[in-house]
Each structure stands twice: as structure tokens, then as C-alpha cells.
Amino acid sequence: MSSVKQSPKPPVIGPPLLAGVAFSLIWLAAGALLLSFMLHFGNMKENELGTYSMLVHAASALAGGFSSGRRSERRGWYNGGLLGGIYGILVIIVSFLASNASISWHSLLMLAAVLLAGAFGGMIGVNLKR
């Protein structure tokens, strides 16, 4: 027998991608709330909202990719990138259904940003030791 005791793994709560999407949607809600407060109470103008919303989407995908990569414990870039793709497609579908917005360069740029941010978050999450 080995003298080194293995620490018990925490229970897995759902698949890593589902947990990552839920985590990224929580970050999206917090970011949207922060942006609305900044728009209402701060000096931010509406024409600056597109840039800040892109940052909120990237941060949400980064956090979701981190969570997904940490839970999967392997292939973090793959799980994070897949999470970013799912997140980006969900945002595009919701924006189409809510405001009849078509796919534009802005939505493709957002999709590329969340793919990269999710993959990077997954790489960070899988490489951090518990």
C-alpha cells in the first residue's frame, strides 16, 4: 500500500459543459447588470455599450471555460472552446429571437471572441491543481 493518501474527489455536479454554460450565464447576468448600472448612474454613453458588451461576453465565456475545464480535468482547450461555441450560438439565437437581429460582422466577431476566451479559460482551468 502507498503511504500517500489520495484526497477524495468532490462529487461531479452534472456534465462539465452544462455546468460551464450555467456558470457563464450567471457571469453574463452579473455583467449585464453592471453595464446597466454604469449606463444609468455613470458617465457611459449608449454608443460605448457594444464594446463593453463584447468584454462581458468574453469574460463570461472565460469564466465558463474555466469552470468547464476544471470540472473535466482533461482537454481544457477543447471543452472550453466547445463551451464558447455553445455560449456564442445561444447568445446569437436569443438576440435573433428577442430583437430579430440577423447575423452580422459584430455577431461573428463575438462568436470568435467567445470561442477563444472559452478555450483559454478551459486551458487555465484544467491546469490549476485542486
A tleap script that builds the chain and sets N, CA, C and O, in Angstrom:
source leaprc.protein.ff14SB
mol = sequence {
  NMET SER SER VAL LYS GLN SER PRO LYS PRO
  PRO VAL ILE GLY PRO PRO LEU LEU ALA GLY
  VAL ALA PHE SER LEU ILE TRP LEU ALA ALA
  GLY ALA LEU LEU LEU SER PHE MET LEU HIE
  PHE GLY ASN MET LYS GLU ASN GLU LEU GLY
  THR TYR SER MET LEU VAL HIE ALA ALA SER
  ALA LEU ALA GLY GLY PHE SER SER GLY ARG
  ARG SER GLU ARG ARG GLY TRP TYR ASN GLY
  GLY LEU LEU GLY GLY ILE TYR GLY ILE LEU
  VAL ILE ILE VAL SER PHE LEU ALA SER ASN
  ALA SER ILE SER TRP HIE SER LEU LEU MET
  LEU ALA ALA VAL LEU LEU ALA GLY ALA PHE
  GLY GLY MET ILE GLY VAL ASN LEU LYS CARG
}
set mol.1.N position { 0.822 -1.179 0.000 }
set mol.1.CA position { 0.000 0.000 0.000 }
set mol.1.C position { 0.868 1.244 0.000 }
set mol.1.O position { 1.971 1.251 0.547 }
set mol.2.N position { 0.366 2.275 -0.608 }
set mol.2.CA position { 1.088 3.533 -0.697 }
set mol.2.C position { 0.889 4.337 0.586 }
set mol.2.O position { -0.188 4.335 1.182 }
set mol.3.N position { 1.947 5.016 0.991 }
set mol.3.CA position { 1.847 5.814 2.207 }
set mol.3.C position { 1.202 7.179 1.932 }
set mol.3.O position { 0.833 7.896 2.862 }
set mol.4.N position { 1.073 7.525 0.662 }
set mol.4.CA position { 0.455 8.793 0.301 }
set mol.4.C position { -1.033 8.570 0.118 }
set mol.4.O position { -1.452 7.755 -0.704 }
set mol.5.N position { -1.818 9.289 0.879 }
set mol.5.CA position { -3.267 9.151 0.770 }
set mol.5.C position { -3.797 10.048 -0.341 }
set mol.5.O position { -3.407 11.209 -0.456 }
set mol.6.N position { -4.658 9.515 -1.127 }
set mol.6.CA position { -5.305 10.275 -2.183 }
set mol.6.C position { -6.507 10.999 -1.584 }
set mol.6.O position { -7.315 10.404 -0.871 }
set mol.7.N position { -6.608 12.265 -1.879 }
set mol.7.CA position { -7.761 13.008 -1.379 }
set mol.7.C position { -8.982 12.630 -2.202 }
set mol.7.O position { -8.887 12.466 -3.418 }
set mol.8.N position { -10.119 12.493 -1.552 }
set mol.8.CA position { -11.318 12.115 -2.297 }
set mol.8.C position { -11.746 13.245 -3.234 }
set mol.8.O position { -11.666 14.424 -2.891 }
set mol.9.N position { -12.196 12.858 -4.409 }
set mol.9.CA position { -12.638 13.849 -5.382 }
set mol.9.C position { -14.024 14.350 -4.998 }
set mol.9.O position { -14.850 13.580 -4.506 }
set mol.10.N position { -14.280 15.626 -5.218 }
set mol.10.CA position { -15.617 16.133 -4.935 }
set mol.10.C position { -16.606 15.548 -5.938 }
set mol.10.O position { -16.222 15.194 -7.053 }
set mol.11.N position { -17.858 15.447 -5.555 }
set mol.11.CA position { -18.833 14.876 -6.482 }
set mol.11.C position { -19.014 15.774 -7.709 }
set mol.11.O position { -19.015 17.001 -7.606 }
set mol.12.N position { -19.164 15.145 -8.847 }
set mol.12.CA position { -19.370 15.880 -10.091 }
set mol.12.C position { -20.840 16.267 -10.175 }
set mol.12.O position { -21.728 15.416 -10.122 }
set mol.13.N position { -21.075 17.550 -10.306 }
set mol.13.CA position { -22.442 18.045 -10.398 }
set mol.13.C position { -22.750 18.301 -11.860 }
set mol.13.O position { -22.473 19.383 -12.377 }
set mol.14.N position { -23.307 17.337 -12.510 }
set mol.14.CA position { -23.661 17.474 -13.915 }
set mol.14.C position { -22.438 17.404 -14.821 }
set mol.14.O position { -21.302 17.417 -14.348 }
set mol.15.N position { -22.680 17.332 -16.115 }
set mol.15.CA position { -21.563 17.315 -17.062 }
set mol.15.C position { -20.806 18.640 -17.039 }
set mol.15.O position { -21.385 19.677 -16.714 }
set mol.16.N position { -19.523 18.615 -17.378 }
set mol.16.CA position { -18.727 19.846 -17.324 }
set mol.16.C position { -19.259 20.953 -18.234 }
set mol.16.O position { -19.222 22.126 -17.864 }
set mol.17.N position { -19.746 20.594 -19.407 }
set mol.17.CA position { -20.248 21.627 -20.318 }
set mol.17.C position { -21.510 22.291 -19.787 }
set mol.17.O position { -21.676 23.505 -19.910 }
set mol.18.N position { -22.392 21.504 -19.200 }
set mol.18.CA position { -23.628 22.072 -18.657 }
set mol.18.C position { -23.327 23.000 -17.481 }
set mol.18.O position { -23.923 24.070 -17.354 }
set mol.19.N position { -22.404 22.584 -16.632 }
set mol.19.CA position { -22.013 23.437 -15.506 }
set mol.19.C position { -21.323 24.698 -16.005 }
set mol.19.O position { -21.535 25.776 -15.450 }
set mol.20.N position { -20.503 24.580 -17.042 }
set mol.20.CA position { -19.819 25.744 -17.599 }
set mol.20.C position { -20.783 26.728 -18.236 }
set mol.20.O position { -20.626 27.939 -18.079 }
set mol.21.N position { -21.781 26.224 -18.956 }
set mol.21.CA position { -22.777 27.114 -19.565 }
set mol.21.C position { -23.573 27.826 -18.487 }
set mol.21.O position { -23.838 29.023 -18.596 }
set mol.22.N position { -23.956 27.094 -17.444 }
set mol.22.CA position { -24.694 27.731 -16.343 }
set mol.22.C position { -23.839 28.802 -15.668 }
set mol.22.O position { -24.332 29.881 -15.342 }
set mol.23.N position { -22.566 28.503 -15.461 }
set mol.23.CA position { -21.656 29.457 -14.833 }
set mol.23.C position { -21.457 30.689 -15.715 }
set mol.23.O position { -21.410 31.811 -15.211 }
set mol.24.N position { -21.342 30.486 -17.023 }
set mol.24.CA position { -21.160 31.622 -17.928 }
set mol.24.C position { -22.426 32.466 -18.015 }
set mol.24.O position { -22.337 33.683 -18.176 }
set mol.25.N position { -23.589 31.857 -17.914 }
set mol.25.CA position { -24.830 32.640 -17.929 }
set mol.25.C position { -24.989 33.457 -16.649 }
set mol.25.O position { -25.549 34.553 -16.674 }
set mol.26.N position { -24.497 32.925 -15.535 }
set mol.26.CA position { -24.518 33.698 -14.285 }
set mol.26.C position { -23.608 34.913 -14.428 }
set mol.26.O position { -23.978 36.014 -14.021 }
set mol.27.N position { -22.406 34.720 -15.009 }
set mol.27.CA position { -21.492 35.839 -15.236 }
set mol.27.C position { -22.072 36.831 -16.234 }
set mol.27.O position { -21.857 38.036 -16.107 }
set mol.28.N position { -22.805 36.335 -17.226 }
set mol.28.CA position { -23.442 37.231 -18.193 }
set mol.28.C position { -24.495 38.087 -17.510 }
set mol.28.O position { -24.586 39.285 -17.781 }
set mol.29.N position { -25.289 37.497 -16.633 }
set mol.29.CA position { -26.308 38.264 -15.917 }
set mol.29.C position { -25.670 39.325 -15.027 }
set mol.29.O position { -26.147 40.458 -14.966 }
set mol.30.N position { -24.600 38.960 -14.343 }
set mol.30.CA position { -23.912 39.931 -13.487 }
set mol.30.C position { -23.294 41.049 -14.317 }
set mol.30.O position { -23.344 42.214 -13.922 }
set mol.31.N position { -22.715 40.707 -15.455 }
set mol.31.CA position { -22.119 41.720 -16.332 }
set mol.31.C position { -23.153 42.641 -16.941 }
set mol.31.O position { -22.923 43.844 -17.062 }
set mol.32.N position { -24.299 42.082 -17.327 }
set mol.32.CA position { -25.366 42.909 -17.884 }
set mol.32.C position { -25.929 43.856 -16.828 }
set mol.32.O position { -26.266 45.002 -17.126 }
set mol.33.N position { -26.027 43.373 -15.607 }
set mol.33.CA position { -26.494 44.228 -14.518 }
set mol.33.C position { -25.489 45.347 -14.243 }
set mol.33.O position { -25.881 46.493 -14.026 }
set mol.34.N position { -24.209 45.020 -14.251 }
set mol.34.CA position { -23.174 46.026 -14.050 }
set mol.34.C position { -23.190 47.063 -15.176 }
set mol.34.O position { -23.060 48.259 -14.916 }
set mol.35.N position { -23.348 46.614 -16.416 }
set mol.35.CA position { -23.412 47.550 -17.547 }
set mol.35.C position { -24.629 48.459 -17.454 }
set mol.35.O position { -24.546 49.646 -17.768 }
set mol.36.N position { -25.757 47.908 -17.026 }
set mol.36.CA position { -26.953 48.744 -16.912 }
set mol.36.C position { -26.797 49.789 -15.807 }
set mol.36.O position { -27.260 50.921 -15.948 }
set mol.37.N position { -26.139 49.404 -14.703 }
set mol.37.CA position { -25.864 50.394 -13.656 }
set mol.37.C position { -24.900 51.463 -14.141 }
set mol.37.O position { -25.076 52.644 -13.843 }
set mol.38.N position { -23.878 51.053 -14.888 }
set mol.38.CA position { -22.916 52.022 -15.416 }
set mol.38.C position { -23.584 52.962 -16.422 }
set mol.38.O position { -23.249 54.144 -16.485 }
set mol.39.N position { -24.513 52.445 -17.195 }
set mol.39.CA position { -25.208 53.267 -18.179 }
set mol.39.C position { -26.154 54.248 -17.508 }
set mol.39.O position { -26.284 55.395 -17.936 }
set mol.40.N position { -26.815 53.787 -16.451 }
set mol.40.CA position { -27.799 54.636 -15.783 }
set mol.40.C position { -27.151 55.651 -14.845 }
set mol.40.O position { -27.482 56.836 -14.882 }
set mol.41.N position { -26.238 55.189 -14.012 }
set mol.41.CA position { -25.674 56.055 -12.986 }
set mol.41.C position { -24.326 56.662 -13.363 }
set mol.41.O position { -23.924 57.666 -12.774 }
set mol.42.N position { -23.636 56.094 -14.304 }
set mol.42.CA position { -22.303 56.564 -14.655 }
set mol.42.C position { -22.319 57.516 -15.841 }
set mol.42.O position { -23.368 58.002 -16.262 }
set mol.43.N position { -21.134 57.766 -16.362 }
set mol.43.CA position { -20.980 58.661 -17.494 }
set mol.43.C position { -20.898 57.911 -18.822 }
set mol.43.O position { -20.548 58.503 -19.843 }
set mol.44.N position { -21.214 56.631 -18.820 }
set mol.44.CA position { -21.124 55.838 -20.038 }
set mol.44.C position { -22.237 56.210 -21.007 }
set mol.44.O position { -23.377 56.437 -20.603 }
set mol.45.N position { -21.896 56.271 -22.282 }
set mol.45.CA position { -22.877 56.598 -23.315 }
set mol.45.C position { -23.320 55.315 -24.019 }
set mol.45.O position { -22.626 54.299 -23.975 }
set mol.46.N position { -24.473 55.375 -24.661 }
set mol.46.CA position { -25.018 54.191 -25.310 }
set mol.46.C position { -24.166 53.698 -26.464 }
set mol.46.O position { -24.152 52.499 -26.744 }
set mol.47.N position { -23.456 54.585 -27.141 }
set mol.47.CA position { -22.637 54.136 -28.263 }
set mol.47.C position { -21.406 53.360 -27.797 }
set mol.47.O position { -20.764 52.710 -28.622 }
set mol.48.N position { -21.052 53.398 -26.522 }
set mol.48.CA position { -19.953 52.616 -25.965 }
set mol.48.C position { -20.403 51.240 -25.502 }
set mol.48.O position { -19.576 50.411 -25.123 }
set mol.49.N position { -21.696 50.992 -25.529 }
set mol.49.CA position { -22.249 49.759 -24.979 }
set mol.49.C position { -21.799 48.526 -25.756 }
set mol.49.O position { -21.621 47.464 -25.160 }
set mol.50.N position { -21.611 48.639 -27.069 }
set mol.50.CA position { -21.194 47.492 -27.874 }
set mol.50.C position { -19.834 46.959 -27.480 }
set mol.50.O position { -19.636 45.746 -27.405 }
set mol.51.N position { -18.896 47.853 -27.226 }
set mol.51.CA position { -17.553 47.434 -26.820 }
set mol.51.C position { -17.585 46.765 -25.458 }
set mol.51.O position { -16.966 45.719 -25.262 }
set mol.52.N position { -18.298 47.359 -24.525 }
set mol.52.CA position { -18.361 46.786 -23.186 }
set mol.52.C position { -19.132 45.468 -23.166 }
set mol.52.O position { -18.802 44.570 -22.391 }
set mol.53.N position { -20.148 45.346 -24.005 }
set mol.53.CA position { -20.881 44.079 -24.050 }
set mol.53.C position { -20.008 42.966 -24.622 }
set mol.53.O position { -20.138 41.809 -24.223 }
set mol.54.N position { -19.118 43.311 -25.557 }
set mol.54.CA position { -18.177 42.315 -26.081 }
set mol.54.C position { -17.241 41.842 -24.969 }
set mol.54.O position { -16.925 40.655 -24.887 }
set mol.55.N position { -16.801 42.759 -24.121 }
set mol.55.CA position { -15.946 42.390 -22.990 }
set mol.55.C position { -16.694 41.514 -21.985 }
set mol.55.O position { -16.119 40.584 -21.417 }
set mol.56.N position { -17.972 41.812 -21.768 }
set mol.56.CA position { -18.776 40.995 -20.845 }
set mol.56.C position { -18.952 39.593 -21.411 }
set mol.56.O position { -18.856 38.615 -20.669 }
set mol.57.N position { -19.208 39.475 -22.711 }
set mol.57.CA position { -19.348 38.152 -23.325 }
set mol.57.C position { -18.042 37.367 -23.238 }
set mol.57.O position { -18.054 36.175 -22.930 }
set mol.58.N position { -16.923 38.024 -23.505 }
set mol.58.CA position { -15.633 37.336 -23.426 }
set mol.58.C position { -15.326 36.906 -21.992 }
set mol.58.O position { -14.829 35.801 -21.774 }
set mol.59.N position { -15.614 37.759 -21.022 }
set mol.59.CA position { -15.375 37.409 -19.620 }
set mol.59.C position { -16.289 36.262 -19.178 }
set mol.59.O position { -15.872 35.397 -18.408 }
set mol.60.N position { -17.517 36.256 -19.657 }
set mol.60.CA position { -18.442 35.174 -19.316 }
set mol.60.C position { -17.972 33.850 -19.906 }
set mol.60.O position { -18.022 32.818 -19.236 }
set mol.61.N position { -17.516 33.873 -21.158 }
set mol.61.CA position { -17.010 32.646 -21.770 }
set mol.61.C position { -15.721 32.188 -21.104 }
set mol.61.O position { -15.493 30.986 -20.968 }
set mol.62.N position { -14.881 33.119 -20.691 }
set mol.62.CA position { -13.657 32.775 -19.984 }
set mol.62.C position { -13.980 32.086 -18.662 }
set mol.62.O position { -13.373 31.070 -18.323 }
set mol.63.N position { -14.927 32.633 -17.926 }
set mol.63.CA position { -15.316 32.035 -16.642 }
set mol.63.C position { -15.982 30.676 -16.849 }
set mol.63.O position { -15.721 29.738 -16.096 }
set mol.64.N position { -16.831 30.566 -17.854 }
set mol.64.CA position { -17.469 29.280 -18.136 }
set mol.64.C position { -16.471 28.243 -18.615 }
set mol.64.O position { -16.563 27.076 -18.236 }
set mol.65.N position { -15.510 28.655 -19.450 }
set mol.65.CA position { -14.469 27.742 -19.902 }
set mol.65.C position { -13.586 27.290 -18.753 }
set mol.65.O position { -13.177 26.130 -18.698 }
set mol.66.N position { -13.293 28.202 -17.837 }
set mol.66.CA position { -12.527 27.855 -16.641 }
set mol.66.C position { -13.249 26.793 -15.833 }
set mol.66.O position { -12.651 25.800 -15.420 }
set mol.67.N position { -14.537 27.008 -15.611 }
set mol.67.CA position { -15.325 26.058 -14.836 }
set mol.67.C position { -15.428 24.707 -15.553 }
set mol.67.O position { -15.312 23.654 -14.926 }
set mol.68.N position { -15.641 24.747 -16.838 }
set mol.68.CA position { -15.751 23.522 -17.620 }
set mol.68.C position { -14.432 22.761 -17.657 }
set mol.68.O position { -14.416 21.541 -17.498 }
set mol.69.N position { -13.342 23.463 -17.863 }
set mol.69.CA position { -12.035 22.810 -17.879 }
set mol.69.C position { -11.646 22.248 -16.534 }
set mol.69.O position { -11.049 21.174 -16.453 }
set mol.70.N position { -11.975 22.955 -15.494 }
set mol.70.CA position { -11.642 22.477 -14.144 }
set mol.70.C position { -12.434 21.224 -13.791 }
set mol.70.O position { -11.921 20.324 -13.127 }
set mol.71.N position { -13.682 21.171 -14.237 }
set mol.71.CA position { -14.502 20.001 -13.940 }
set mol.71.C position { -14.147 18.801 -14.812 }
set mol.71.O position { -14.259 17.657 -14.371 }
set mol.72.N position { -13.718 19.056 -16.048 }
set mol.72.CA position { -13.421 17.943 -16.942 }
set mol.72.C position { -12.065 17.313 -16.646 }
set mol.72.O position { -11.878 16.116 -16.863 }
set mol.73.N position { -11.117 18.110 -16.151 }
set mol.73.CA position { -9.782 17.678 -15.752 }
set mol.73.C position { -8.913 17.187 -16.910 }
set mol.73.O position { -7.818 16.684 -16.659 }
set mol.74.N position { -9.341 17.307 -18.143 }
set mol.74.CA position { -8.520 16.971 -19.301 }
set mol.74.C position { -9.087 17.675 -20.530 }
set mol.74.O position { -10.272 18.004 -20.581 }
set mol.75.N position { -8.232 17.899 -21.507 }
set mol.75.CA position { -8.591 18.580 -22.753 }
set mol.75.C position { -9.330 19.891 -22.485 }
set mol.75.O position { -10.452 20.094 -22.950 }
set mol.76.N position { -8.687 20.766 -21.734 }
set mol.76.CA position { -9.316 22.023 -21.343 }
set mol.76.C position { -9.609 22.931 -22.514 }
set mol.76.O position { -10.666 23.562 -22.552 }
set mol.77.N position { -8.695 23.014 -23.478 }
set mol.77.CA position { -8.928 23.890 -24.634 }
set mol.77.C position { -10.127 23.403 -25.428 }
set mol.77.O position { -10.892 24.213 -25.952 }
set mol.78.N position { -10.304 22.086 -25.525 }
set mol.78.CA position { -11.424 21.524 -26.277 }
set mol.78.C position { -12.741 21.808 -25.562 }
set mol.78.O position { -13.696 22.292 -26.169 }
set mol.79.N position { -12.780 21.502 -24.268 }
set mol.79.CA position { -14.013 21.718 -23.508 }
set mol.79.C position { -14.359 23.204 -23.412 }
set mol.79.O position { -15.525 23.582 -23.521 }
set mol.80.N position { -13.340 24.046 -23.208 }
set mol.80.CA position { -13.581 25.483 -23.139 }
set mol.80.C position { -14.004 26.056 -24.480 }
set mol.80.O position { -14.898 26.901 -24.537 }
set mol.81.N position { -13.373 25.609 -25.564 }
set mol.81.CA position { -13.769 26.073 -26.895 }
set mol.81.C position { -15.167 25.625 -27.263 }
set mol.81.O position { -15.930 26.382 -27.864 }
set mol.82.N position { -15.508 24.392 -26.905 }
set mol.82.CA position { -16.862 23.896 -27.151 }
set mol.82.C position { -17.875 24.687 -26.344 }
set mol.82.O position { -18.956 25.013 -26.834 }
set mol.83.N position { -17.521 24.993 -25.108 }
set mol.83.CA position { -18.392 25.817 -24.286 }
set mol.83.C position { -18.568 27.205 -24.901 }
set mol.83.O position { -19.681 27.729 -24.943 }
set mol.84.N position { -17.467 27.803 -25.381 }
set mol.84.CA position { -17.555 29.107 -26.021 }
set mol.84.C position { -18.433 29.079 -27.256 }
set mol.84.O position { -19.190 30.019 -27.500 }
set mol.85.N position { -18.342 28.011 -28.040 }
set mol.85.CA position { -19.205 27.878 -29.213 }
set mol.85.C position { -20.675 27.756 -28.842 }
set mol.85.O position { -21.533 28.392 -29.454 }
set mol.86.N position { -20.958 26.937 -27.837 }
set mol.86.CA position { -22.347 26.777 -27.381 }
set mol.86.C position { -22.878 28.088 -26.828 }
set mol.86.O position { -24.005 28.485 -27.124 }
set mol.87.N position { -22.060 28.763 -26.021 }
set mol.87.CA position { -22.458 30.041 -25.447 }
set mol.87.C position { -22.716 31.079 -26.542 }
set mol.87.O position { -23.724 31.783 -26.507 }
set mol.88.N position { -21.803 31.171 -27.512 }
set mol.88.CA position { -21.966 32.142 -28.593 }
set mol.88.C position { -23.200 31.877 -29.436 }
set mol.88.O position { -23.916 32.810 -29.801 }
set mol.89.N position { -23.454 30.620 -29.745 }
set mol.89.CA position { -24.649 30.274 -30.534 }
set mol.89.C position { -25.914 30.575 -29.740 }
set mol.89.O position { -26.899 31.053 -30.304 }
set mol.90.N position { -25.898 30.297 -28.429 }
set mol.90.CA position { -27.062 30.640 -27.594 }
set mol.90.C position { -27.325 32.145 -27.591 }
set mol.90.O position { -28.475 32.573 -27.678 }
set mol.91.N position { -26.267 32.947 -27.491 }
set mol.91.CA position { -26.435 34.403 -27.486 }
set mol.91.C position { -26.960 34.882 -28.839 }
set mol.91.O position { -27.818 35.763 -28.890 }
set mol.92.N position { -26.460 34.317 -29.924 }
set mol.92.CA position { -26.934 34.710 -31.256 }
set mol.92.C position { -28.394 34.319 -31.445 }
set mol.92.O position { -29.170 35.095 -32.003 }
set mol.93.N position { -28.781 33.131 -30.991 }
set mol.93.CA position { -30.178 32.699 -31.111 }
set mol.93.C position { -31.091 33.593 -30.286 }
set mol.93.O position { -32.157 33.994 -30.751 }
set mol.94.N position { -30.675 33.906 -29.061 }
set mol.94.CA position { -31.506 34.769 -28.211 }
set mol.94.C position { -31.616 36.168 -28.808 }
set mol.94.O position { -32.691 36.768 -28.774 }
set mol.95.N position { -30.521 36.697 -29.355 }
set mol.95.CA position { -30.595 38.032 -29.959 }
set mol.95.C position { -31.459 38.021 -31.209 }
set mol.95.O position { -32.122 39.015 -31.504 }
set mol.96.N position { -31.468 36.924 -31.946 }
set mol.96.CA position { -32.345 36.827 -33.112 }
set mol.96.C position { -33.801 36.758 -32.683 }
set mol.96.O position { -34.653 37.422 -33.273 }
set mol.97.N position { -34.091 35.972 -31.673 }
set mol.97.CA position { -35.478 35.824 -31.225 }
set mol.97.C position { -35.988 37.064 -30.503 }
set mol.97.O position { -37.167 37.400 -30.609 }
set mol.98.N position { -35.115 37.747 -29.771 }
set mol.98.CA position { -35.555 38.900 -28.987 }
set mol.98.C position { -35.705 40.156 -29.832 }
set mol.98.O position { -36.670 40.901 -29.661 }
set mol.99.N position { -34.763 40.403 -30.742 }
set mol.99.CA position { -34.823 41.666 -31.480 }
set mol.99.C position { -34.723 41.480 -32.984 }
set mol.99.O position { -34.476 42.441 -33.712 }
set mol.100.N position { -34.915 40.245 -33.461 }
set mol.100.CA position { -34.893 39.945 -34.890 }
set mol.100.C position { -33.584 40.410 -35.528 }
set mol.100.O position { -33.576 40.867 -36.671 }
set mol.101.N position { -32.477 40.294 -34.790 }
set mol.101.CA position { -31.166 40.690 -35.292 }
set mol.101.C position { -30.607 39.579 -36.167 }
set mol.101.O position { -30.616 38.411 -35.779 }
set mol.102.N position { -30.122 39.944 -37.344 }
set mol.102.CA position { -29.534 38.953 -38.231 }
set mol.102.C position { -28.056 38.776 -37.895 }
set mol.102.O position { -27.489 39.531 -37.106 }
set mol.103.N position { -27.448 37.770 -38.508 }
set mol.103.CA position { -26.032 37.529 -38.276 }
set mol.103.C position { -25.232 38.598 -39.018 }
set mol.103.O position { -25.379 38.781 -40.226 }
set mol.104.N position { -24.389 39.293 -38.274 }
set mol.104.CA position { -23.581 40.375 -38.843 }
set mol.104.C position { -22.122 40.147 -38.476 }
set mol.104.O position { -21.778 39.144 -37.851 }
set mol.105.N position { -21.262 41.092 -38.874 }
set mol.105.CA position { -19.855 41.005 -38.509 }
set mol.105.C position { -19.678 41.104 -37.002 }
set mol.105.O position { -18.772 40.494 -36.434 }
set mol.106.N position { -20.541 41.871 -36.362 }
set mol.106.CA position { -20.458 42.007 -34.903 }
set mol.106.C position { -20.737 40.675 -34.216 }
set mol.106.O position { -20.044 40.313 -33.265 }
set mol.107.N position { -21.745 39.944 -34.689 }
set mol.107.CA position { -22.055 38.660 -34.068 }
set mol.107.C position { -20.983 37.615 -34.381 }
set mol.107.O position { -20.698 36.760 -33.543 }
set mol.108.N position { -20.387 37.672 -35.572 }
set mol.108.CA position { -19.297 36.748 -35.889 }
set mol.108.C position { -18.043 37.075 -35.085 }
set mol.108.O position { -17.312 36.173 -34.676 }
set mol.109.N position { -17.793 38.361 -34.860 }
set mol.109.CA position { -16.667 38.764 -34.023 }
set mol.109.C position { -16.884 38.321 -32.577 }
set mol.109.O position { -15.948 37.882 -31.910 }
set mol.110.N position { -18.115 38.438 -32.100 }
set mol.110.CA position { -18.439 37.980 -30.751 }
set mol.110.C position { -18.268 36.466 -30.654 }
set mol.110.O position { -17.766 35.964 -29.649 }
set mol.111.N position { -18.681 35.735 -31.689 }
set mol.111.CA position { -18.531 34.284 -31.680 }
set mol.111.C position { -17.052 33.891 -31.646 }
set mol.111.O position { -16.672 32.970 -30.922 }
set mol.112.N position { -16.227 34.578 -32.417 }
set mol.112.CA position { -14.784 34.290 -32.396 }
set mol.112.C position { -14.178 34.631 -31.041 }
set mol.112.O position { -13.330 33.895 -30.536 }
set mol.113.N position { -14.609 35.742 -30.451 }
set mol.113.CA position { -14.068 36.152 -29.151 }
set mol.113.C position { -14.437 35.160 -28.060 }
set mol.113.O position { -13.598 34.833 -27.220 }
set mol.114.N position { -15.674 34.673 -28.054 }
set mol.114.CA position { -16.069 33.735 -27.000 }
set mol.114.C position { -15.449 32.363 -27.221 }
set mol.114.O position { -15.187 31.645 -26.256 }
set mol.115.N position { -15.209 31.982 -28.481 }
set mol.115.CA position { -14.509 30.724 -28.733 }
set mol.115.C position { -13.094 30.769 -28.167 }
set mol.115.O position { -12.656 29.841 -27.487 }
set mol.116.N position { -12.385 31.858 -28.456 }
set mol.116.CA position { -11.017 31.993 -27.954 }
set mol.116.C position { -10.976 32.139 -26.438 }
set mol.116.O position { -10.142 31.524 -25.774 }
set mol.117.N position { -11.875 32.951 -25.891 }
set mol.117.CA position { -11.894 33.157 -24.441 }
set mol.117.C position { -12.272 31.864 -23.715 }
set mol.117.O position { -11.694 31.547 -22.676 }
set mol.118.N position { -13.230 31.123 -24.250 }
set mol.118.CA position { -13.612 29.852 -23.633 }
set mol.118.C position { -12.488 28.841 -23.668 }
set mol.118.O position { -12.252 28.143 -22.682 }
set mol.119.N position { -11.780 28.751 -24.805 }
set mol.119.CA position { -10.660 27.820 -24.909 }
set mol.119.C position { -9.545 28.210 -23.948 }
set mol.119.O position { -8.944 27.346 -23.310 }
set mol.120.N position { -9.266 29.501 -23.843 }
set mol.120.CA position { -8.234 29.963 -22.913 }
set mol.120.C position { -8.637 29.686 -21.471 }
set mol.120.O position { -7.809 29.255 -20.668 }
set mol.121.N position { -9.899 29.928 -21.137 }
set mol.121.CA position { -10.380 29.632 -19.783 }
set mol.121.C position { -10.319 28.154 -19.476 }
set mol.121.O position { -10.002 27.767 -18.351 }
set mol.122.N position { -10.618 27.318 -20.459 }
set mol.122.CA position { -10.512 25.878 -20.264 }
set mol.122.C position { -9.083 25.434 -20.029 }
set mol.122.O position { -8.830 24.558 -19.202 }
set mol.123.N position { -8.136 26.038 -20.760 }
set mol.123.CA position { -6.719 25.703 -20.552 }
set mol.123.C position { -6.255 26.102 -19.155 }
set mol.123.O position { -5.495 25.373 -18.517 }
set mol.124.N position { -6.708 27.248 -18.687 }
set mol.124.CA position { -6.340 27.671 -17.341 }
set mol.124.C position { -6.984 26.767 -16.305 }
set mol.124.O position { -6.338 26.361 -15.340 }
set mol.125.N position { -8.258 26.452 -16.506 }
set mol.125.CA position { -8.988 25.639 -15.523 }
set mol.125.C position { -8.449 24.230 -15.393 }
set mol.125.O position { -8.386 23.694 -14.287 }
set mol.126.N position { -8.062 23.623 -16.494 }
set mol.126.CA position { -7.592 22.235 -16.424 }
set mol.126.C position { -6.186 22.158 -15.834 }
set mol.126.O position { -5.804 21.115 -15.302 }
set mol.127.N position { -5.417 23.225 -15.916 }
set mol.127.CA position { -4.041 23.202 -15.433 }
set mol.127.C position { -3.879 23.661 -13.983 }
set mol.127.O position { -2.788 23.548 -13.426 }
set mol.128.N position { -4.926 24.168 -13.373 }
set mol.128.CA position { -4.837 24.536 -11.957 }
set mol.128.C position { -5.059 23.303 -11.100 }
set mol.128.O position { -5.989 22.527 -11.321 }
set mol.129.N position { -4.207 23.146 -10.143 }
set mol.129.CA position { -4.323 21.997 -9.245 }
set mol.129.C position { -5.380 22.290 -8.184 }
set mol.129.O position { -5.548 23.425 -7.737 }
set mol.130.N position { -6.070 21.250 -7.806 }
set mol.130.CA position { -7.101 21.426 -6.779 }
set mol.130.C position { -6.515 21.404 -5.412 }
set mol.130.O position { -7.240 21.539 -4.427 }
savepdb mol mol.pdb
quit
